[in-house]
PDB file of C-alpha atoms and ligand atoms in Angstrom:
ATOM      1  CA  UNK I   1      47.921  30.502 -30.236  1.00  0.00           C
ATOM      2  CA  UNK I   2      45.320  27.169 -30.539  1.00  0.00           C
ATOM      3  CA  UNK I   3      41.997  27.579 -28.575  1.00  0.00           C
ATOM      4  CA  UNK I   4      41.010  24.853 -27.368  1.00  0.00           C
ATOM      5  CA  UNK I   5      37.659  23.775 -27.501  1.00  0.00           C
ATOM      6  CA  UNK I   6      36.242  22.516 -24.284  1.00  0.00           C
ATOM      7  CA  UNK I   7      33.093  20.600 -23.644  1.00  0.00           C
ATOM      8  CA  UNK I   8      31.848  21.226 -20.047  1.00  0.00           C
ATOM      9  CA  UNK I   9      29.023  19.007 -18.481  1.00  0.00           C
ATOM     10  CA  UNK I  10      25.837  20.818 -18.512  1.00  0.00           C
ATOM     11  CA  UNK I  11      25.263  21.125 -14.702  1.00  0.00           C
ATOM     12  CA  UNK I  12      21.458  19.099 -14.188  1.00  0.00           C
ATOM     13  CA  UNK I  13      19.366  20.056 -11.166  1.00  0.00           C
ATOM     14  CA  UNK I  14      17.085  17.046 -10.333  1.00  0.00           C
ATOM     15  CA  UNK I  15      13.488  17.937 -10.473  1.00  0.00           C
ATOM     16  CA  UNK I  16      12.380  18.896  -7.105  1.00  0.00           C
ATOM     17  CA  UNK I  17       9.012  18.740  -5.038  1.00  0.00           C
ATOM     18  CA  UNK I  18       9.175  21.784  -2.803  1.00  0.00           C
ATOM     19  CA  UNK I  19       6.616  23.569  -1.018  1.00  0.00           C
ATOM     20  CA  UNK I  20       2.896  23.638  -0.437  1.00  0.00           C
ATOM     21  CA  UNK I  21       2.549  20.958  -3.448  1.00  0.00           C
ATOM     22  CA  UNK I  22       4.898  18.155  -1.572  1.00  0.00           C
ATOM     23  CA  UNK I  23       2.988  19.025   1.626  1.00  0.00           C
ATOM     24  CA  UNK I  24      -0.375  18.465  -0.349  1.00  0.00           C
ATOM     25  CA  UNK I  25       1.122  15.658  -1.449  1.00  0.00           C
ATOM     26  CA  UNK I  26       2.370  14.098   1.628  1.00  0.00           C
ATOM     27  CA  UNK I  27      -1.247  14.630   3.218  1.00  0.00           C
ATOM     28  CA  UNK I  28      -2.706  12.828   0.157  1.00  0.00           C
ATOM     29  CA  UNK I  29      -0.151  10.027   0.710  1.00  0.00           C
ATOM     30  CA  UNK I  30      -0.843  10.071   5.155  1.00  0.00           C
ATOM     31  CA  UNK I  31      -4.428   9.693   3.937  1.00  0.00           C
ATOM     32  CA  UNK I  32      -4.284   6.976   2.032  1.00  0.00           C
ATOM     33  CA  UNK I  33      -2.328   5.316   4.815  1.00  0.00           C
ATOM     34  CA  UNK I  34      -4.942   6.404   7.042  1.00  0.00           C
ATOM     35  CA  UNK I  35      -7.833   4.630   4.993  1.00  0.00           C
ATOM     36  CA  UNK I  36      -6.160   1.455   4.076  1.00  0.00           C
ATOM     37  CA  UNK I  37      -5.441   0.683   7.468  1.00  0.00           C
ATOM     38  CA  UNK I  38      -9.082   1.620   8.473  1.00  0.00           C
ATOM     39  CA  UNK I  39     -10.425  -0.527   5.881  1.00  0.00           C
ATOM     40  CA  UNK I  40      -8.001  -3.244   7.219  1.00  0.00           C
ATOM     41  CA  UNK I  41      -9.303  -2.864  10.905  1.00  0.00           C
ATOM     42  CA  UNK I  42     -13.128  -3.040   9.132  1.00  0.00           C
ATOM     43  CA  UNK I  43     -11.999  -6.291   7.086  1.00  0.00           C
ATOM     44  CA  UNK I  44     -10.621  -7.665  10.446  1.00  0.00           C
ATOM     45  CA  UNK I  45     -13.688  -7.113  12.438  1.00  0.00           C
ATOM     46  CA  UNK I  46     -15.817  -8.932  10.044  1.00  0.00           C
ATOM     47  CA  UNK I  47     -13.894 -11.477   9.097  1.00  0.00           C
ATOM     48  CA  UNK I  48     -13.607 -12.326  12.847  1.00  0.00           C
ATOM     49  CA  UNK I  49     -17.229 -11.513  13.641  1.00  0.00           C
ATOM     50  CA  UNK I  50     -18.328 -13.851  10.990  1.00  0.00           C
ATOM     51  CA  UNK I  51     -15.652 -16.541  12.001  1.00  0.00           C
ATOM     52  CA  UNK I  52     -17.020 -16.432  15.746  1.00  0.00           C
ATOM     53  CA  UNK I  53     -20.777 -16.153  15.076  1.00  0.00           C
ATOM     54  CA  UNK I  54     -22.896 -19.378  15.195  1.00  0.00           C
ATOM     55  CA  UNK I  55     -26.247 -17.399  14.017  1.00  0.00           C
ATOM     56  CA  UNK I  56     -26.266 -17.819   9.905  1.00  0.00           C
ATOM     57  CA  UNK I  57     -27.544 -14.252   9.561  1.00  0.00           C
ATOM     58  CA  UNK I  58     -24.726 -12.696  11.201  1.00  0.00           C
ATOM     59  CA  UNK I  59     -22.036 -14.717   9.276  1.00  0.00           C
ATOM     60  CA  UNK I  60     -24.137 -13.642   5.541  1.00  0.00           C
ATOM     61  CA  UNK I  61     -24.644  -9.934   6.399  1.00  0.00           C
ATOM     62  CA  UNK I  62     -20.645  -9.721   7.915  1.00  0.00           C
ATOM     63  CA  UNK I  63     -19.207 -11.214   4.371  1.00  0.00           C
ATOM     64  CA  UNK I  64     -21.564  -9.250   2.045  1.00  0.00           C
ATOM     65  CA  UNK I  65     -20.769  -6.429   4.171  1.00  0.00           C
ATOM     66  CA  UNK I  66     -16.999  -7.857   3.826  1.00  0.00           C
ATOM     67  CA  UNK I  67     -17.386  -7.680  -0.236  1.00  0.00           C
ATOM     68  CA  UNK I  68     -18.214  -4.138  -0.439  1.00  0.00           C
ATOM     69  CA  UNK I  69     -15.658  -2.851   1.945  1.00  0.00           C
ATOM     70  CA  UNK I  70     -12.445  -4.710   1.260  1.00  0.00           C
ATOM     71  CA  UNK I  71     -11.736  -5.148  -2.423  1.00  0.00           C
ATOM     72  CA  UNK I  72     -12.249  -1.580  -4.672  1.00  0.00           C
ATOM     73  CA  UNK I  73     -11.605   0.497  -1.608  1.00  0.00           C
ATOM     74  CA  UNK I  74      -8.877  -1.381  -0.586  1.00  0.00           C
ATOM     75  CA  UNK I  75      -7.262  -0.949  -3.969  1.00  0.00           C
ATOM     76  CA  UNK I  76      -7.788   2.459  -4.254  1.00  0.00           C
ATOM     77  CA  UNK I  77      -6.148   3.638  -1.070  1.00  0.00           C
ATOM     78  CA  UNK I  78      -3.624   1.312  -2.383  1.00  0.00           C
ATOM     79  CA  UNK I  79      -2.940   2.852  -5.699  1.00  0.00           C
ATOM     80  CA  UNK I  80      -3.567   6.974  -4.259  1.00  0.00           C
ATOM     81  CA  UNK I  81      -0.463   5.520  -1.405  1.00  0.00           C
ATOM     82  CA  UNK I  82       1.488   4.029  -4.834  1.00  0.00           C
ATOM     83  CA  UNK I  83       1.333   6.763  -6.726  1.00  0.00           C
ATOM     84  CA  UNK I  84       1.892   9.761  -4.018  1.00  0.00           C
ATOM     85  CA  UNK I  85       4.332   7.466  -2.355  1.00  0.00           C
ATOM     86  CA  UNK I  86       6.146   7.163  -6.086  1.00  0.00           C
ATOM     87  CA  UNK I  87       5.928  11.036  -6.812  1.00  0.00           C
ATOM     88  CA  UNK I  88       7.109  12.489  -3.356  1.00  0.00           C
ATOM     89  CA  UNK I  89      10.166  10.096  -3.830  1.00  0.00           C
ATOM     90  CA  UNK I  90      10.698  10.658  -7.097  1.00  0.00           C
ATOM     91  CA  UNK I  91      10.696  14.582  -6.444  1.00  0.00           C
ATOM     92  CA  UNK I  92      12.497  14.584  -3.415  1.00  0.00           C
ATOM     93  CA  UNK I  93      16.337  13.846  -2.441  1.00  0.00           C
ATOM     94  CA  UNK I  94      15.528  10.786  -1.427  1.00  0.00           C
ATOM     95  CA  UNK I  95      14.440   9.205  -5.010  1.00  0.00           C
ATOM     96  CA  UNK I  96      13.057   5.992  -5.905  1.00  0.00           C
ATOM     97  CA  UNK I  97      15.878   3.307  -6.553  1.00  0.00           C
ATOM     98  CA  UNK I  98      18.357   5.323  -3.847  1.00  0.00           C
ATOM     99  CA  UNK I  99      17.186   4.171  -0.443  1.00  0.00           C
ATOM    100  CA  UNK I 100      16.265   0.639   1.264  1.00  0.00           C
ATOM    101  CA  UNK I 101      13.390   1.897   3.129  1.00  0.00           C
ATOM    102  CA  UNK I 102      12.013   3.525  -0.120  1.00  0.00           C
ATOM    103  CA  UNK I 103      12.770   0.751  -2.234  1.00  0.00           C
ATOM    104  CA  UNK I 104      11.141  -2.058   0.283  1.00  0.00           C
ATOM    105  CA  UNK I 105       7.908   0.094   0.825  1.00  0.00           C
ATOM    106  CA  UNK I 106       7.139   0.399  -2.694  1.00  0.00           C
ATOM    107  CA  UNK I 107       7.888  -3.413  -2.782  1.00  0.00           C
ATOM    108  CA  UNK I 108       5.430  -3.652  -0.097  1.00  0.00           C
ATOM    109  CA  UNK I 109       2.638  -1.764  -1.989  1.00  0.00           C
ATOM    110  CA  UNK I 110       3.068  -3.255  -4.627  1.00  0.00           C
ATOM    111  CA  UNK I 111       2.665  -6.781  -3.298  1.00  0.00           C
ATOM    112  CA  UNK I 112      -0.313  -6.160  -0.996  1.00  0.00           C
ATOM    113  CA  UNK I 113      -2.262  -4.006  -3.272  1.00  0.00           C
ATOM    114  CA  UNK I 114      -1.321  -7.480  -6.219  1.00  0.00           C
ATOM    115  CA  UNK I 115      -2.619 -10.076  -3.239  1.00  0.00           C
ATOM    116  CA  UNK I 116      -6.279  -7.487  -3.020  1.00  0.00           C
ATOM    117  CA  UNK I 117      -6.674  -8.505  -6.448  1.00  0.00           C
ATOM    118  CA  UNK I 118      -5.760 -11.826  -7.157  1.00  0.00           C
ATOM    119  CA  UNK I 119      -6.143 -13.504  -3.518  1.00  0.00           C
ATOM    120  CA  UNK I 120      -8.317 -11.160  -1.488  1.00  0.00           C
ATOM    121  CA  UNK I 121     -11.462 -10.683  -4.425  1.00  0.00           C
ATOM    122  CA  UNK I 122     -12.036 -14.480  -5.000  1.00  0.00           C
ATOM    123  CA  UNK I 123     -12.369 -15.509  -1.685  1.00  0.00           C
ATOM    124  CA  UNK I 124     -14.415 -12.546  -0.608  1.00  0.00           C
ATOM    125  CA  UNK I 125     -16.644 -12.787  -3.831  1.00  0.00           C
ATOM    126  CA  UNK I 126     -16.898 -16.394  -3.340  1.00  0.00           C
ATOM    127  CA  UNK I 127     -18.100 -15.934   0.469  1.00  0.00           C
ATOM    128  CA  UNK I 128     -20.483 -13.169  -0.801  1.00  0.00           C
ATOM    129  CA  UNK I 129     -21.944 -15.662  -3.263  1.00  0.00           C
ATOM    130  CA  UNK I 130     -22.482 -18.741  -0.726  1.00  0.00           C
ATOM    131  CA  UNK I 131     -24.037 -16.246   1.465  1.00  0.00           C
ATOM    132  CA  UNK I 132     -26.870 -14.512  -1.279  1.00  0.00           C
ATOM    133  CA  UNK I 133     -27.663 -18.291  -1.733  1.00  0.00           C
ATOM    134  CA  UNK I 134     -27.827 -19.065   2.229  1.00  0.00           C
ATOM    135  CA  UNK I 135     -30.258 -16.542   2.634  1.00  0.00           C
ATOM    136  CA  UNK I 136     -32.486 -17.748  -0.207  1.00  0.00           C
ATOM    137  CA  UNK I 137     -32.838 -20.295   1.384  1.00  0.00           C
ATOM    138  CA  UNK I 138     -29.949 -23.043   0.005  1.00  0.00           C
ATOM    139  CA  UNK I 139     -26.857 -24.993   1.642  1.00  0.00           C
ATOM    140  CA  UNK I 140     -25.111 -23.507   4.540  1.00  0.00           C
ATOM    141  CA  UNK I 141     -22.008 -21.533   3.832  1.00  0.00           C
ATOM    142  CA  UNK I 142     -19.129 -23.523   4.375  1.00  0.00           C
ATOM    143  CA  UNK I 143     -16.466 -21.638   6.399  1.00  0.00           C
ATOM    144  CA  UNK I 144     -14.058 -19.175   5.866  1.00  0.00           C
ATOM    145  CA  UNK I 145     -10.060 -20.207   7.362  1.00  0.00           C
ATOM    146  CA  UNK I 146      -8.518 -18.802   4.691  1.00  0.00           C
ATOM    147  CA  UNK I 147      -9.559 -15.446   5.063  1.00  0.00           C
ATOM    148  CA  UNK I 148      -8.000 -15.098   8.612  1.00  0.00           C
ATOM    149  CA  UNK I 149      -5.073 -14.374   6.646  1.00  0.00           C
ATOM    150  CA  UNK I 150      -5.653 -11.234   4.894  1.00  0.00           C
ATOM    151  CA  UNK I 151      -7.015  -8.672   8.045  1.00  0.00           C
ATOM    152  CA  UNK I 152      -3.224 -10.078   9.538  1.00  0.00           C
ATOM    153  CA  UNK I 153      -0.911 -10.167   6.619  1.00  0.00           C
ATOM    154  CA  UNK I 154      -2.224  -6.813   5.736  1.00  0.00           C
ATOM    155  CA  UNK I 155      -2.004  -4.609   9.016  1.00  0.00           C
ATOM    156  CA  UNK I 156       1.323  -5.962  10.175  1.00  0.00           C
ATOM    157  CA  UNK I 157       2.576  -5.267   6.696  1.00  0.00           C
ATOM    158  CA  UNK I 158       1.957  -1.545   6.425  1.00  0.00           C
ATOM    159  CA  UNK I 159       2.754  -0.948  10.048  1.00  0.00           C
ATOM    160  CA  UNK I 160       6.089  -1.723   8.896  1.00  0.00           C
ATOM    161  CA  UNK I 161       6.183   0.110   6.365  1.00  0.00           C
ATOM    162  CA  UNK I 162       4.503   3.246   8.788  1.00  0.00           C
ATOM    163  CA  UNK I 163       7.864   1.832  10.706  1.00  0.00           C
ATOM    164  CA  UNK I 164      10.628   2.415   7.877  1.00  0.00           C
ATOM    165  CA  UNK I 165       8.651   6.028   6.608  1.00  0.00           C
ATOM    166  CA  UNK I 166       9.689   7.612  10.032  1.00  0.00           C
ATOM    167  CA  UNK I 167      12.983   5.819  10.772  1.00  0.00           C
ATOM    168  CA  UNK I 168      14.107   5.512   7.508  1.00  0.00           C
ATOM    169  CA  UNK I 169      16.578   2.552   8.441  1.00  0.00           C
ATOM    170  CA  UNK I 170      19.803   0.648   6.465  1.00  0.00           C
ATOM    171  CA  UNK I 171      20.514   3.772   4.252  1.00  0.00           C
ATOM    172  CA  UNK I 172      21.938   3.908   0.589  1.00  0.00           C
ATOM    173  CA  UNK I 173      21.571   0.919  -1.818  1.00  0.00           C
ATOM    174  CA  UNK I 174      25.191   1.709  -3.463  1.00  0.00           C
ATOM    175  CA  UNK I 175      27.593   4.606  -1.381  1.00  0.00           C
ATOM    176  CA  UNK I 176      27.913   7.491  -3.658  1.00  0.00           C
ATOM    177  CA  UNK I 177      31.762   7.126  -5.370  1.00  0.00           C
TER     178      UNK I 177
HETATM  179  C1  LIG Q 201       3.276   0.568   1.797  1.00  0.00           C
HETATM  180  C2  LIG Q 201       2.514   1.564   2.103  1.00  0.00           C
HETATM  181  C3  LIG Q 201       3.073   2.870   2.623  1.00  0.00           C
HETATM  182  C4  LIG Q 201       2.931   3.368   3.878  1.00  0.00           C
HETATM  183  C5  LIG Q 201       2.182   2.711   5.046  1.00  0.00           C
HETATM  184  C6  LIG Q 201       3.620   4.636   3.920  1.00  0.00           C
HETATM  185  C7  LIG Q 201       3.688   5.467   5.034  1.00  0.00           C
HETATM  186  C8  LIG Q 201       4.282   6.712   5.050  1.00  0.00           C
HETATM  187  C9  LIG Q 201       4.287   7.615   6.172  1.00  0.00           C
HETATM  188  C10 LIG Q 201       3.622   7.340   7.529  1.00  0.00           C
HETATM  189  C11 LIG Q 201       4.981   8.720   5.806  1.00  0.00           C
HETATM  190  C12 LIG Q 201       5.252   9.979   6.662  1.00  0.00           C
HETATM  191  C13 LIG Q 201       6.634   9.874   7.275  1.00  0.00           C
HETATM  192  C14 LIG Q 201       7.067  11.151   7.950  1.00  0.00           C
HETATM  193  O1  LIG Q 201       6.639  12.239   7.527  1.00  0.00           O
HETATM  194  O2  LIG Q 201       7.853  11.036   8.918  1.00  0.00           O
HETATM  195  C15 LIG Q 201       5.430   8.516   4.450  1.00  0.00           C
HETATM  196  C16 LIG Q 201       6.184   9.405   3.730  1.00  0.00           C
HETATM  197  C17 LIG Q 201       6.802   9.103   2.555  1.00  0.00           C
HETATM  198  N1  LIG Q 201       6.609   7.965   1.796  1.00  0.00           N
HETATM  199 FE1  LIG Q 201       5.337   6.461   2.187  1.00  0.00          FE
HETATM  200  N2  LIG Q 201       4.169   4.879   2.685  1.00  0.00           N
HETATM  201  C18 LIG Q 201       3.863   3.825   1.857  1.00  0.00           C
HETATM  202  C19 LIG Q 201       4.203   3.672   0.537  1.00  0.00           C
HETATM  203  C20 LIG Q 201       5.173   4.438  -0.086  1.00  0.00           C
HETATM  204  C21 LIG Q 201       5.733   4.186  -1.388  1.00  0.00           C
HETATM  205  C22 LIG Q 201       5.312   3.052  -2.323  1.00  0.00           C
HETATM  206  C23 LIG Q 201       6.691   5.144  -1.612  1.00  0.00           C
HETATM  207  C24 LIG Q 201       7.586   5.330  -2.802  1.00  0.00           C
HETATM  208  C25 LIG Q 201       8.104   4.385  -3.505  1.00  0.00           C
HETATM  209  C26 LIG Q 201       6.708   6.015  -0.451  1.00  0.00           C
HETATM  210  C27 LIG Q 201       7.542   7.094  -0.292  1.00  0.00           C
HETATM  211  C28 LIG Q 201       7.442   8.021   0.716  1.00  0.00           C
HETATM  212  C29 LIG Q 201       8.233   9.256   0.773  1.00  0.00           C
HETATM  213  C30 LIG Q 201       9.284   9.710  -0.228  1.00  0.00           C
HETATM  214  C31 LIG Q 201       7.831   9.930   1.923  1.00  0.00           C
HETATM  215  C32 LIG Q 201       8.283  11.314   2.393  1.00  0.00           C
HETATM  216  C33 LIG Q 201       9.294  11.123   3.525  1.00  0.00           C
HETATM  217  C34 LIG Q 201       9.722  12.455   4.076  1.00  0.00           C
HETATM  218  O3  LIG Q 201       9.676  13.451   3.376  1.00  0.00           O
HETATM  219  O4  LIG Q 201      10.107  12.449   5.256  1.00  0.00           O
HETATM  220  N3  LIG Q 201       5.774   5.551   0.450  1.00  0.00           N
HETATM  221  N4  LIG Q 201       4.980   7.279   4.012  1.00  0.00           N
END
């Protein structure tokens, strides 16, 4: 009589985020939604204020206003959305690398909370600067076109994502075999 050795797979259960710690989690994560899109409705009114305004005063004080607001806070509701967004999917049955709408918001956080950094901060910091030397009393700013891009770019973008988080559209990236 032979026995017959037999290797069984070891049965895995994903890790899971259950509970009051995925709820904290989510709030964390509808927070940072929250503020980023605040801070984009701030960015847009004084970009636009500053864009209409003819008095000098009113264009220096909205972009020095305009440099404190957008660029660290900005990131960090960016990175707090990145990072709970990353966890709850991560711990959750809907995973990171599973889903289109998953995969395209974290493509969209990723790209807008890049463009803060490397487009957003120059031009902002660069406005800030012409406008410290306006008011003591040197050239005119000169203006500002290229920052009616951001308070658009960046509002429509993360309403779409708000979009794909509650309808959670095109399903699977492969069909399970
Ligand atoms: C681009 C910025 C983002 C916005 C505006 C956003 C928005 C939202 C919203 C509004 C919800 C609540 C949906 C609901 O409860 O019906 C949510 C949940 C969630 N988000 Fe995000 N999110 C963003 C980034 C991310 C990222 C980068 C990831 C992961 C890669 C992510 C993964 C998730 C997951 C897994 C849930 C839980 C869905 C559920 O349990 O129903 N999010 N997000």
């Amino acid at each position: 009589m032979s026995t017959a050795l037999q290797i069984r797979p070891r049965a895995t259960t994903p890790w899971r985020l259950a509970g009051r710690p995925r709820k904290l989690l989510l709030v964390l994560h509808l927070a940072s939604v929250g503020s980023w899109l605040g801070i984009d409705v701030t960015m847009a009114v004084l970009v636009f204020t500053a864009l209409g305004a003819d008095d000098p005063g009113t264009r220096s004080l909205c972009f020095r206003a305009l440099e404190l607001v957008a660029v660290w806070p900005m990131t960090i509701s960016g990175l707090t959305c990145l990072v709970t967004g990353v966890i709850l999917a991560y711990g959750s049955k809907y995973g990171l690398t599973k889903y289109w709408w998953v995969v395209v918001k974290l493509v969209l956080n990723l790209l807008l909370t890049t463009l803060v950094l490397i487009a957003l901060r120059p031009g902002v910091n660069d406005m800030a600067e012409q406008a410290r030397i306006q008011e003591a009393g040197g050239p005119a700013m000169a203006p500002a076109s290229d920052l009616i891009f951001p308070p658009i770019v960046s509002p429509t973008l993360l309403m779409v994502a708000v979009v794909l988080s509650v309808f959670k559209p095109w399903g699977r990236l492969r069909r399970n075999r």
